Amino acid sequence: MSRPELTGHASLFYNEKEARKYNSSSRMINVQREITLRAIELLLLPPDQKSLVLDVGCGSGLSGQVLEEKGHVWVGCDVSRDMLQVAHERMEDTFQMDSDDAQHSKMKVGDDSDSDDGDENEEDKPSTGDLMQHDMGTGLPFRPATFDACISISALQWLCYSNSAAQNPKRRLLRFFSSLYSILKKSARAVLQFYPETAEQAVLISECATAVGFGGGIVVDYPNSAKAKKHYLVLSCDRTSRKQLPQGLTEEDEQAGHVRVSKHQQQQGNKIKPIRKKKGIKTKEWIIHKKESQRKKGKNVRPDSKYTARRRPGKF
């Protein structure tokens, strides 16, 4: 399967059909949730404190929902209008479900309830997120020192590809990181999870981030796994954060609730894959075994010789 970044602009790839499919996949929802939880962990946000978090490439709002569960206020931006429409519907459905549950609780308790009005209003609260359509490659349109943190899930690698002659990947990356550095508070951190196609892309992204003033680096979880491997660009406005760069997770971290390799994937990874011959080319052992089975069936088979299974030269 080819990478979606090679098919064209993100707004064209994530159309209405793809957005609905993305939001209805239970596997995709679980993976996005686990990646977001890991990104929030790497942010090192103050415990029991509400923070304003920017979600770049928020998509259908899966990562924003996790931020809400953690008690944070978030603003999501994405270039795909269809993905934002799905995110808006998700936020409305969540609010409607919370309202129905709160109304059901009120009817069940009845007039004998001694609960305060403030608690009832707190249960019936709307979503803490907001959405906007914007291309992150053109820079982020926010005031300086606005956000306490920033996350991005599976979006940053799109900036490494150009969809027209006027688009330059390095220029778009520099414009994005420069605006991100401006809108973050001096004590803020940013965790951007991405899927680089090559090592050169990861180096380019890291160099562009440090060129505008960021400190930090890339944290790789499960580096020995082909499927569970994840790249996190952990950035801080403080350049001394390089000394405090967290370690990536490995398969031995069984007790941590992060994205991990399943038992089936571990078994598949430990197996030694057999060397398969090219289709249409028979080995000598296979030919001898085939001839022997034909003899047992009573068929007339030529005797074996030193020329058996020897490849013939090309046509004259």
PDB file of C-alpha atoms in Angstrom:
ATOM      1  CA  MET A   1       0.000   0.000   0.000  1.00  0.00           C
ATOM      2  CA  SER A   2       1.407   3.385  -0.999  1.00  0.00           C
ATOM      3  CA  ARG A   3       1.721   6.213   1.489  1.00  0.00           C
ATOM      4  CA  PRO A   4      -1.202   8.675   1.450  1.00  0.00           C
ATOM      5  CA  GLU A   5       1.272  11.555   1.260  1.00  0.00           C
ATOM      6  CA  LEU A   6       2.177  10.423  -2.266  1.00  0.00           C
ATOM      7  CA  THR A   7      -1.405  10.634  -3.543  1.00  0.00           C
ATOM      8  CA  GLY A   8      -1.680  14.429  -3.429  1.00  0.00           C
ATOM      9  CA  HIS A   9      -2.797  17.157  -1.060  1.00  0.00           C
ATOM     10  CA  ALA A  10      -4.143  16.078   2.325  1.00  0.00           C
ATOM     11  CA  SER A  11      -7.425  17.923   1.798  1.00  0.00           C
ATOM     12  CA  LEU A  12      -8.031  15.849  -1.351  1.00  0.00           C
ATOM     13  CA  PHE A  13      -7.031  12.525   0.168  1.00  0.00           C
ATOM     14  CA  TYR A  14      -9.130  12.955   3.327  1.00  0.00           C
ATOM     15  CA  ASN A  15     -12.415  13.558   1.537  1.00  0.00           C
ATOM     16  CA  GLU A  16     -15.823  12.824   3.043  1.00  0.00           C
ATOM     17  CA  LYS A  17     -15.625   9.087   2.331  1.00  0.00           C
ATOM     18  CA  GLU A  18     -12.114   8.718   3.740  1.00  0.00           C
ATOM     19  CA  ALA A  19     -12.971  10.854   6.776  1.00  0.00           C
ATOM     20  CA  ARG A  20     -15.974   8.663   7.649  1.00  0.00           C
ATOM     21  CA  LYS A  21     -13.901   5.544   7.140  1.00  0.00           C
ATOM     22  CA  TYR A  22     -11.096   6.926   9.312  1.00  0.00           C
ATOM     23  CA  ASN A  23     -13.489   7.783  12.132  1.00  0.00           C
ATOM     24  CA  SER A  24     -15.321   4.424  12.064  1.00  0.00           C
ATOM     25  CA  SER A  25     -12.255   2.166  12.209  1.00  0.00           C
ATOM     26  CA  SER A  26     -11.910   0.729  15.712  1.00  0.00           C
ATOM     27  CA  ARG A  27      -8.259  -0.128  15.080  1.00  0.00           C
ATOM     28  CA  MET A  28      -7.469   3.416  13.986  1.00  0.00           C
ATOM     29  CA  ILE A  29      -9.335   4.867  16.971  1.00  0.00           C
ATOM     30  CA  ASN A  30      -7.394   2.690  19.428  1.00  0.00           C
ATOM     31  CA  VAL A  31      -4.030   3.460  17.816  1.00  0.00           C
ATOM     32  CA  GLN A  32      -4.714   7.204  17.762  1.00  0.00           C
ATOM     33  CA  ARG A  33      -5.777   7.107  21.389  1.00  0.00           C
ATOM     34  CA  GLU A  34      -2.646   5.292  22.536  1.00  0.00           C
ATOM     35  CA  ILE A  35      -0.379   7.628  20.563  1.00  0.00           C
ATOM     36  CA  THR A  36      -2.141  10.664  22.024  1.00  0.00           C
ATOM     37  CA  LEU A  37      -1.761   9.334  25.568  1.00  0.00           C
ATOM     38  CA  ARG A  38       1.952   8.849  24.939  1.00  0.00           C
ATOM     39  CA  ALA A  39       2.234  12.377  23.516  1.00  0.00           C
ATOM     40  CA  ILE A  40       0.489  13.852  26.573  1.00  0.00           C
ATOM     41  CA  GLU A  41       2.894  11.936  28.797  1.00  0.00           C
ATOM     42  CA  LEU A  42       5.876  13.409  26.936  1.00  0.00           C
ATOM     43  CA  LEU A  43       4.462  16.926  27.335  1.00  0.00           C
ATOM     44  CA  LEU A  44       5.136  16.791  31.083  1.00  0.00           C
ATOM     45  CA  LEU A  45       2.169  19.039  31.820  1.00  0.00           C
ATOM     46  CA  PRO A  46       1.603  20.120  35.449  1.00  0.00           C
ATOM     47  CA  PRO A  47      -0.640  17.555  37.181  1.00  0.00           C
ATOM     48  CA  ASP A  48      -4.193  18.538  38.146  1.00  0.00           C
ATOM     49  CA  GLN A  49      -3.958  21.730  36.113  1.00  0.00           C
ATOM     50  CA  LYS A  50      -5.958  22.680  33.043  1.00  0.00           C
ATOM     51  CA  SER A  51      -3.801  23.660  30.060  1.00  0.00           C
ATOM     52  CA  LEU A  52      -4.543  25.203  26.673  1.00  0.00           C
ATOM     53  CA  VAL A  53      -3.228  22.745  24.070  1.00  0.00           C
ATOM     54  CA  LEU A  54      -2.951  23.201  20.307  1.00  0.00           C
ATOM     55  CA  ASP A  55      -3.691  20.090  18.231  1.00  0.00           C
ATOM     56  CA  VAL A  56      -2.080  20.457  14.798  1.00  0.00           C
ATOM     57  CA  GLY A  57      -3.651  18.154  12.230  1.00  0.00           C
ATOM     58  CA  CYS A  58      -6.484  17.260  14.590  1.00  0.00           C
ATOM     59  CA  GLY A  59      -8.366  15.310  11.912  1.00  0.00           C
ATOM     60  CA  SER A  60     -11.649  13.875  13.182  1.00  0.00           C
ATOM     61  CA  GLY A  61     -10.961  14.979  16.763  1.00  0.00           C
ATOM     62  CA  LEU A  62      -9.787  11.639  18.185  1.00  0.00           C
ATOM     63  CA  SER A  63      -6.778  13.195  19.901  1.00  0.00           C
ATOM     64  CA  GLY A  64      -8.849  16.151  21.076  1.00  0.00           C
ATOM     65  CA  GLN A  65     -11.244  13.789  22.803  1.00  0.00           C
ATOM     66  CA  VAL A  66      -8.335  12.352  24.800  1.00  0.00           C
ATOM     67  CA  LEU A  67      -7.261  15.882  25.764  1.00  0.00           C
ATOM     68  CA  GLU A  68     -10.767  16.561  27.049  1.00  0.00           C
ATOM     69  CA  GLU A  69     -10.684  13.392  29.128  1.00  0.00           C
ATOM     70  CA  LYS A  70      -7.466  14.637  30.704  1.00  0.00           C
ATOM     71  CA  GLY A  71      -9.186  17.910  31.627  1.00  0.00           C
ATOM     72  CA  HIS A  72      -7.479  20.208  29.097  1.00  0.00           C
ATOM     73  CA  VAL A  73      -8.829  22.872  26.744  1.00  0.00           C
ATOM     74  CA  TRP A  74      -7.772  22.396  23.147  1.00  0.00           C
ATOM     75  CA  VAL A  75      -7.852  24.073  19.752  1.00  0.00           C
ATOM     76  CA  GLY A  76      -7.604  21.853  16.693  1.00  0.00           C
ATOM     77  CA  CYS A  77      -6.618  22.868  13.188  1.00  0.00           C
ATOM     78  CA  ASP A  78      -6.638  20.728  10.067  1.00  0.00           C
ATOM     79  CA  VAL A  79      -6.445  21.317   6.323  1.00  0.00           C
ATOM     80  CA  SER A  80      -9.285  18.868   5.527  1.00  0.00           C
ATOM     81  CA  ARG A  81     -12.747  20.372   5.839  1.00  0.00           C
ATOM     82  CA  ASP A  82     -14.370  16.927   5.715  1.00  0.00           C
ATOM     83  CA  MET A  83     -12.288  15.722   8.668  1.00  0.00           C
ATOM     84  CA  LEU A  84     -13.243  18.824  10.635  1.00  0.00           C
ATOM     85  CA  GLN A  85     -16.900  18.176   9.863  1.00  0.00           C
ATOM     86  CA  VAL A  86     -16.597  14.693  11.340  1.00  0.00           C
ATOM     87  CA  ALA A  87     -14.832  16.174  14.381  1.00  0.00           C
ATOM     88  CA  HIS A  88     -17.632  18.727  14.799  1.00  0.00           C
ATOM     89  CA  GLU A  89     -20.268  15.979  14.649  1.00  0.00           C
ATOM     90  CA  ARG A  90     -18.315  13.926  17.174  1.00  0.00           C
ATOM     91  CA  MET A  91     -18.210  16.856  19.585  1.00  0.00           C
ATOM     92  CA  GLU A  92     -21.947  17.432  19.179  1.00  0.00           C
ATOM     93  CA  ASP A  93     -22.733  13.746  19.722  1.00  0.00           C
ATOM     94  CA  THR A  94     -20.591  13.671  22.862  1.00  0.00           C
ATOM     95  CA  PHE A  95     -22.327  16.738  24.215  1.00  0.00           C
ATOM     96  CA  GLN A  96     -25.760  15.252  23.425  1.00  0.00           C
ATOM     97  CA  MET A  97     -24.866  11.981  25.179  1.00  0.00           C
ATOM     98  CA  ASP A  98     -23.649  13.860  28.254  1.00  0.00           C
ATOM     99  CA  SER A  99     -26.837  15.937  28.281  1.00  0.00           C
ATOM    100  CA  ASP A 100     -29.032  12.822  28.037  1.00  0.00           C
ATOM    101  CA  ASP A 101     -27.116  11.115  30.840  1.00  0.00           C
ATOM    102  CA  ALA A 102     -27.402  14.186  33.048  1.00  0.00           C
ATOM    103  CA  GLN A 103     -31.140  14.464  32.353  1.00  0.00           C
ATOM    104  CA  HIS A 104     -31.596  10.759  33.104  1.00  0.00           C
ATOM    105  CA  SER A 105     -29.770  11.159  36.412  1.00  0.00           C
ATOM    106  CA  LYS A 106     -31.991  14.090  37.378  1.00  0.00           C
ATOM    107  CA  MET A 107     -35.159  12.118  36.648  1.00  0.00           C
ATOM    108  CA  LYS A 108     -33.859   9.120  38.600  1.00  0.00           C
ATOM    109  CA  VAL A 109     -32.945  11.109  41.665  1.00  0.00           C
ATOM    110  CA  GLY A 110     -36.202  13.104  41.704  1.00  0.00           C
ATOM    111  CA  ASP A 111     -37.184  15.779  44.144  1.00  0.00           C
ATOM    112  CA  ASP A 112     -35.406  14.101  47.067  1.00  0.00           C
ATOM    113  CA  SER A 113     -31.955  14.909  45.652  1.00  0.00           C
ATOM    114  CA  ASP A 114     -29.777  17.267  47.674  1.00  0.00           C
ATOM    115  CA  SER A 115     -27.217  17.848  44.925  1.00  0.00           C
ATOM    116  CA  ASP A 116     -26.110  21.407  44.237  1.00  0.00           C
ATOM    117  CA  ASP A 117     -27.003  23.219  41.037  1.00  0.00           C
ATOM    118  CA  GLY A 118     -23.319  23.779  40.334  1.00  0.00           C
ATOM    119  CA  ASP A 119     -22.683  20.036  40.184  1.00  0.00           C
ATOM    120  CA  GLU A 120     -25.596  19.536  37.788  1.00  0.00           C
ATOM    121  CA  ASN A 121     -24.347  22.238  35.473  1.00  0.00           C
ATOM    122  CA  GLU A 122     -20.857  20.764  35.579  1.00  0.00           C
ATOM    123  CA  GLU A 123     -22.162  17.422  34.300  1.00  0.00           C
ATOM    124  CA  ASP A 124     -23.974  19.133  31.414  1.00  0.00           C
ATOM    125  CA  LYS A 125     -20.965  20.955  30.016  1.00  0.00           C
ATOM    126  CA  PRO A 126     -20.117  21.341  26.322  1.00  0.00           C
ATOM    127  CA  SER A 127     -16.907  20.270  24.641  1.00  0.00           C
ATOM    128  CA  THR A 128     -13.745  22.114  25.671  1.00  0.00           C
ATOM    129  CA  GLY A 129     -12.379  22.064  22.130  1.00  0.00           C
ATOM    130  CA  ASP A 130     -12.581  24.376  19.152  1.00  0.00           C
ATOM    131  CA  LEU A 131     -11.845  23.781  15.472  1.00  0.00           C
ATOM    132  CA  MET A 132     -10.463  25.740  12.547  1.00  0.00           C
ATOM    133  CA  GLN A 133      -9.448  24.933   8.968  1.00  0.00           C
ATOM    134  CA  HIS A 134      -5.864  25.853   8.212  1.00  0.00           C
ATOM    135  CA  ASP A 135      -2.787  24.568   6.378  1.00  0.00           C
ATOM    136  CA  MET A 136       0.031  24.274   8.905  1.00  0.00           C
ATOM    137  CA  GLY A 137       2.605  24.689   6.125  1.00  0.00           C
ATOM    138  CA  THR A 138       1.616  28.348   5.769  1.00  0.00           C
ATOM    139  CA  GLY A 139       2.271  29.095   9.454  1.00  0.00           C
ATOM    140  CA  LEU A 140      -0.015  29.077  12.489  1.00  0.00           C
ATOM    141  CA  PRO A 141      -2.261  32.179  12.788  1.00  0.00           C
ATOM    142  CA  PHE A 142      -2.290  32.719  16.561  1.00  0.00           C
ATOM    143  CA  ARG A 143      -1.032  35.402  18.908  1.00  0.00           C
ATOM    144  CA  PRO A 144       2.413  35.000  20.479  1.00  0.00           C
ATOM    145  CA  ALA A 145       2.674  33.037  23.748  1.00  0.00           C
ATOM    146  CA  THR A 146      -0.877  31.702  23.529  1.00  0.00           C
ATOM    147  CA  PHE A 147      -0.609  27.959  24.163  1.00  0.00           C
ATOM    148  CA  ASP A 148       0.717  25.949  27.080  1.00  0.00           C
ATOM    149  CA  ALA A 149       1.538  22.957  24.868  1.00  0.00           C
ATOM    150  CA  CYS A 150       1.138  21.514  21.385  1.00  0.00           C
ATOM    151  CA  ILE A 151       0.581  18.001  20.057  1.00  0.00           C
ATOM    152  CA  SER A 152       0.353  16.632  16.546  1.00  0.00           C
ATOM    153  CA  ILE A 153      -0.554  13.054  15.657  1.00  0.00           C
ATOM    154  CA  SER A 154       0.400  11.583  12.265  1.00  0.00           C
ATOM    155  CA  ALA A 155       0.435  14.918  10.423  1.00  0.00           C
ATOM    156  CA  LEU A 156       3.937  16.404  10.367  1.00  0.00           C
ATOM    157  CA  GLN A 157       5.247  14.116   7.599  1.00  0.00           C
ATOM    158  CA  TRP A 158       2.851  15.758   5.113  1.00  0.00           C
ATOM    159  CA  LEU A 159       5.102  18.823   5.073  1.00  0.00           C
ATOM    160  CA  CYS A 160       7.930  16.746   3.589  1.00  0.00           C
ATOM    161  CA  TYR A 161       6.082  16.441   0.277  1.00  0.00           C
ATOM    162  CA  SER A 162       5.299  19.100  -2.323  1.00  0.00           C
ATOM    163  CA  ASN A 163       2.077  19.075  -4.315  1.00  0.00           C
ATOM    164  CA  SER A 164       3.090  21.846  -6.715  1.00  0.00           C
ATOM    165  CA  ALA A 165       6.188  23.542  -8.051  1.00  0.00           C
ATOM    166  CA  ALA A 166       5.625  26.468  -5.694  1.00  0.00           C
ATOM    167  CA  GLN A 167       5.777  24.299  -2.564  1.00  0.00           C
ATOM    168  CA  ASN A 168       9.173  23.710  -0.987  1.00  0.00           C
ATOM    169  CA  PRO A 169       9.203  21.171   1.886  1.00  0.00           C
ATOM    170  CA  LYS A 170      12.043  22.821   3.804  1.00  0.00           C
ATOM    171  CA  ARG A 171      10.510  26.267   3.467  1.00  0.00           C
ATOM    172  CA  ARG A 172       7.140  24.992   4.666  1.00  0.00           C
ATOM    173  CA  LEU A 173       8.742  23.225   7.637  1.00  0.00           C
ATOM    174  CA  LEU A 174      10.646  26.358   8.649  1.00  0.00           C
ATOM    175  CA  ARG A 175       7.513  28.470   8.363  1.00  0.00           C
ATOM    176  CA  PHE A 176       5.568  26.011  10.514  1.00  0.00           C
ATOM    177  CA  PHE A 177       8.197  25.667  13.248  1.00  0.00           C
ATOM    178  CA  SER A 178       8.860  29.399  13.317  1.00  0.00           C
ATOM    179  CA  SER A 179       5.190  30.175  13.926  1.00  0.00           C
ATOM    180  CA  LEU A 180       4.911  27.334  16.453  1.00  0.00           C
ATOM    181  CA  TYR A 181       7.867  28.708  18.414  1.00  0.00           C
ATOM    182  CA  SER A 182       6.158  32.093  18.511  1.00  0.00           C
ATOM    183  CA  ILE A 183       2.723  30.988  19.716  1.00  0.00           C
ATOM    184  CA  LEU A 184       4.024  28.729  22.511  1.00  0.00           C
ATOM    185  CA  LYS A 185       4.776  30.059  25.959  1.00  0.00           C
ATOM    186  CA  LYS A 186       8.416  30.006  27.028  1.00  0.00           C
ATOM    187  CA  SER A 187       7.789  27.116  29.424  1.00  0.00           C
ATOM    188  CA  ALA A 188       5.756  25.136  26.868  1.00  0.00           C
ATOM    189  CA  ARG A 189       6.611  21.874  25.143  1.00  0.00           C
ATOM    190  CA  ALA A 190       5.481  20.377  21.854  1.00  0.00           C
ATOM    191  CA  VAL A 191       5.244  16.678  21.003  1.00  0.00           C
ATOM    192  CA  LEU A 192       4.758  15.910  17.317  1.00  0.00           C
ATOM    193  CA  GLN A 193       4.319  12.264  16.332  1.00  0.00           C
ATOM    194  CA  PHE A 194       5.072  11.533  12.675  1.00  0.00           C
ATOM    195  CA  TYR A 195       5.878   8.744  10.225  1.00  0.00           C
ATOM    196  CA  PRO A 196       9.040   9.536   8.239  1.00  0.00           C
ATOM    197  CA  GLU A 197       9.413   7.681   4.967  1.00  0.00           C
ATOM    198  CA  THR A 198      13.212   7.874   5.143  1.00  0.00           C
ATOM    199  CA  ALA A 199      15.864   8.773   7.690  1.00  0.00           C
ATOM    200  CA  GLU A 200      16.582  11.917   5.673  1.00  0.00           C
ATOM    201  CA  GLN A 201      13.055  13.168   6.344  1.00  0.00           C
ATOM    202  CA  ALA A 202      13.497  12.727  10.097  1.00  0.00           C
ATOM    203  CA  VAL A 203      16.794  14.625   9.961  1.00  0.00           C
ATOM    204  CA  LEU A 204      15.240  17.421   7.888  1.00  0.00           C
ATOM    205  CA  ILE A 205      12.366  17.837  10.339  1.00  0.00           C
ATOM    206  CA  SER A 206      14.682  17.892  13.345  1.00  0.00           C
ATOM    207  CA  GLU A 207      17.083  20.380  11.735  1.00  0.00           C
ATOM    208  CA  CYS A 208      14.273  22.768  10.793  1.00  0.00           C
ATOM    209  CA  ALA A 209      12.952  22.693  14.360  1.00  0.00           C
ATOM    210  CA  THR A 210      16.310  23.491  15.928  1.00  0.00           C
ATOM    211  CA  ALA A 211      17.025  26.178  13.313  1.00  0.00           C
ATOM    212  CA  VAL A 212      14.191  28.382  14.636  1.00  0.00           C
ATOM    213  CA  GLY A 213      15.239  28.069  18.285  1.00  0.00           C
ATOM    214  CA  PHE A 214      13.700  24.859  19.597  1.00  0.00           C
ATOM    215  CA  GLY A 215      15.588  22.462  21.836  1.00  0.00           C
ATOM    216  CA  GLY A 216      14.921  18.762  22.091  1.00  0.00           C
ATOM    217  CA  GLY A 217      15.089  15.874  19.688  1.00  0.00           C
ATOM    218  CA  ILE A 218      13.406  12.740  18.372  1.00  0.00           C
ATOM    219  CA  VAL A 219      12.231   9.984  20.726  1.00  0.00           C
ATOM    220  CA  VAL A 220      11.679   6.599  19.064  1.00  0.00           C
ATOM    221  CA  ASP A 221       9.402   4.059  20.732  1.00  0.00           C
ATOM    222  CA  TYR A 222       9.874   0.358  19.905  1.00  0.00           C
ATOM    223  CA  PRO A 223      12.748   0.943  17.454  1.00  0.00           C
ATOM    224  CA  ASN A 224      13.094  -2.787  16.696  1.00  0.00           C
ATOM    225  CA  SER A 225       9.459  -3.261  15.651  1.00  0.00           C
ATOM    226  CA  ALA A 226       8.347  -2.599  12.106  1.00  0.00           C
ATOM    227  CA  LYS A 227       4.687  -2.032  13.029  1.00  0.00           C
ATOM    228  CA  ALA A 228       4.805  -0.498  16.522  1.00  0.00           C
ATOM    229  CA  LYS A 229       7.712   1.871  15.849  1.00  0.00           C
ATOM    230  CA  LYS A 230       6.742   5.486  16.524  1.00  0.00           C
ATOM    231  CA  HIS A 231       8.700   8.745  16.113  1.00  0.00           C
ATOM    232  CA  TYR A 232       8.009  11.634  18.501  1.00  0.00           C
ATOM    233  CA  LEU A 233       9.616  15.022  17.976  1.00  0.00           C
ATOM    234  CA  VAL A 234       9.825  16.396  21.531  1.00  0.00           C
ATOM    235  CA  LEU A 235      10.484  20.159  21.491  1.00  0.00           C
ATOM    236  CA  SER A 236      10.929  22.840  24.098  1.00  0.00           C
ATOM    237  CA  CYS A 237      11.547  26.562  23.892  1.00  0.00           C
ATOM    238  CA  ASP A 238      14.374  25.939  26.363  1.00  0.00           C
ATOM    239  CA  ARG A 239      17.408  24.574  24.511  1.00  0.00           C
ATOM    240  CA  THR A 240      18.660  22.836  27.673  1.00  0.00           C
ATOM    241  CA  SER A 241      15.814  20.329  27.241  1.00  0.00           C
ATOM    242  CA  ARG A 242      18.177  18.198  25.135  1.00  0.00           C
ATOM    243  CA  LYS A 243      19.720  16.945  28.386  1.00  0.00           C
ATOM    244  CA  GLN A 244      16.253  15.996  29.651  1.00  0.00           C
ATOM    245  CA  LEU A 245      15.084  14.183  26.523  1.00  0.00           C
ATOM    246  CA  PRO A 246      13.075  11.121  27.645  1.00  0.00           C
ATOM    247  CA  GLN A 247      13.993   7.628  26.614  1.00  0.00           C
ATOM    248  CA  GLY A 248      11.968   5.756  24.023  1.00  0.00           C
ATOM    249  CA  LEU A 249       9.890   2.758  25.001  1.00  0.00           C
ATOM    250  CA  THR A 250      10.918  -0.805  24.241  1.00  0.00           C
ATOM    251  CA  GLU A 251       9.147  -4.153  24.188  1.00  0.00           C
ATOM    252  CA  GLU A 252      10.308  -4.726  27.764  1.00  0.00           C
ATOM    253  CA  ASP A 253       8.068  -1.932  29.091  1.00  0.00           C
ATOM    254  CA  GLU A 254       5.131  -4.275  29.680  1.00  0.00           C
ATOM    255  CA  GLN A 255       3.788  -2.444  32.683  1.00  0.00           C
ATOM    256  CA  ALA A 256       3.419   0.929  30.935  1.00  0.00           C
ATOM    257  CA  GLY A 257       0.117   1.758  29.253  1.00  0.00           C
ATOM    258  CA  HIS A 258       1.560   2.854  25.927  1.00  0.00           C
ATOM    259  CA  VAL A 259       1.484   1.718  22.331  1.00  0.00           C
ATOM    260  CA  ARG A 260       3.002  -1.751  22.511  1.00  0.00           C
ATOM    261  CA  VAL A 261       3.615  -4.699  20.248  1.00  0.00           C
ATOM    262  CA  SER A 262       0.933  -7.337  20.558  1.00  0.00           C
ATOM    263  CA  LYS A 263       1.833 -10.960  21.285  1.00  0.00           C
ATOM    264  CA  HIS A 264       0.945 -11.925  17.742  1.00  0.00           C
ATOM    265  CA  GLN A 265       3.242  -9.231  16.343  1.00  0.00           C
ATOM    266  CA  GLN A 266       6.046 -10.276  18.706  1.00  0.00           C
ATOM    267  CA  GLN A 267       5.722 -13.898  17.578  1.00  0.00           C
ATOM    268  CA  GLN A 268       5.731 -12.824  13.956  1.00  0.00           C
ATOM    269  CA  GLY A 269       8.785 -10.649  14.589  1.00  0.00           C
ATOM    270  CA  ASN A 270      10.734 -13.474  16.261  1.00  0.00           C
ATOM    271  CA  LYS A 271      10.117 -15.946  13.450  1.00  0.00           C
ATOM    272  CA  ILE A 272      12.822 -16.330  10.852  1.00  0.00           C
ATOM    273  CA  LYS A 273      11.198 -15.735   7.522  1.00  0.00           C
ATOM    274  CA  PRO A 274      12.081 -18.424   4.981  1.00  0.00           C
ATOM    275  CA  ILE A 275      13.849 -17.418   1.821  1.00  0.00           C
ATOM    276  CA  ARG A 276      11.296 -17.638  -0.932  1.00  0.00           C
ATOM    277  CA  LYS A 277      12.317 -18.311  -4.472  1.00  0.00           C
ATOM    278  CA  LYS A 278      11.004 -16.176  -7.250  1.00  0.00           C
ATOM    279  CA  LYS A 279       7.730 -17.294  -8.700  1.00  0.00           C
ATOM    280  CA  GLY A 280       8.183 -19.666 -11.645  1.00  0.00           C
ATOM    281  CA  ILE A 281      11.675 -20.923 -10.651  1.00  0.00           C
ATOM    282  CA  LYS A 282      11.722 -24.518  -9.275  1.00  0.00           C
ATOM    283  CA  THR A 283      14.463 -25.819  -7.034  1.00  0.00           C
ATOM    284  CA  LYS A 284      16.213 -29.144  -7.631  1.00  0.00           C
ATOM    285  CA  GLU A 285      14.747 -30.644  -4.443  1.00  0.00           C
ATOM    286  CA  TRP A 286      11.253 -29.707  -5.521  1.00  0.00           C
ATOM    287  CA  ILE A 287      11.691 -31.261  -8.978  1.00  0.00           C
ATOM    288  CA  ILE A 288      13.126 -34.515  -7.584  1.00  0.00           C
ATOM    289  CA  HIS A 289      10.292 -34.755  -5.047  1.00  0.00           C
ATOM    290  CA  LYS A 290       7.739 -34.095  -7.792  1.00  0.00           C
ATOM    291  CA  LYS A 291       9.210 -36.807 -10.048  1.00  0.00           C
ATOM    292  CA  GLU A 292       9.272 -39.307  -7.175  1.00  0.00           C
ATOM    293  CA  SER A 293       5.612 -38.697  -6.411  1.00  0.00           C
ATOM    294  CA  GLN A 294       4.773 -39.193 -10.079  1.00  0.00           C
ATOM    295  CA  ARG A 295       6.634 -42.530 -10.112  1.00  0.00           C
ATOM    296  CA  LYS A 296       4.622 -43.717  -7.110  1.00  0.00           C
ATOM    297  CA  LYS A 297       1.479 -43.024  -9.078  1.00  0.00           C
ATOM    298  CA  GLY A 298       2.748 -45.337 -11.850  1.00  0.00           C
ATOM    299  CA  LYS A 299       3.456 -42.672 -14.387  1.00  0.00           C
ATOM    300  CA  ASN A 300       6.319 -42.815 -16.861  1.00  0.00           C
ATOM    301  CA  VAL A 301       8.998 -40.389 -15.621  1.00  0.00           C
ATOM    302  CA  ARG A 302      12.453 -39.840 -17.056  1.00  0.00           C
ATOM    303  CA  PRO A 303      15.316 -41.044 -14.845  1.00  0.00           C
ATOM    304  CA  ASP A 304      17.303 -38.570 -12.763  1.00  0.00           C
ATOM    305  CA  SER A 305      20.693 -37.443 -14.042  1.00  0.00           C
ATOM    306  CA  LYS A 306      23.247 -34.729 -13.500  1.00  0.00           C
ATOM    307  CA  TYR A 307      21.189 -32.532 -15.811  1.00  0.00           C
ATOM    308  CA  THR A 308      18.076 -32.749 -13.652  1.00  0.00           C
ATOM    309  CA  ALA A 309      16.865 -29.272 -12.633  1.00  0.00           C
ATOM    310  CA  ARG A 310      19.770 -27.647 -14.409  1.00  0.00           C
ATOM    311  CA  ARG A 311      18.768 -24.301 -15.878  1.00  0.00           C
ATOM    312  CA  ARG A 312      18.787 -24.166 -19.633  1.00  0.00           C
ATOM    313  CA  PRO A 313      20.516 -21.356 -21.484  1.00  0.00           C
ATOM    314  CA  GLY A 314      18.530 -18.589 -23.134  1.00  0.00           C
ATOM    315  CA  LYS A 315      17.052 -18.817 -26.581  1.00  0.00           C
ATOM    316  CA  PHE A 316      19.357 -18.953 -29.555  1.00  0.00           C
TER     317      PHE A 316
END
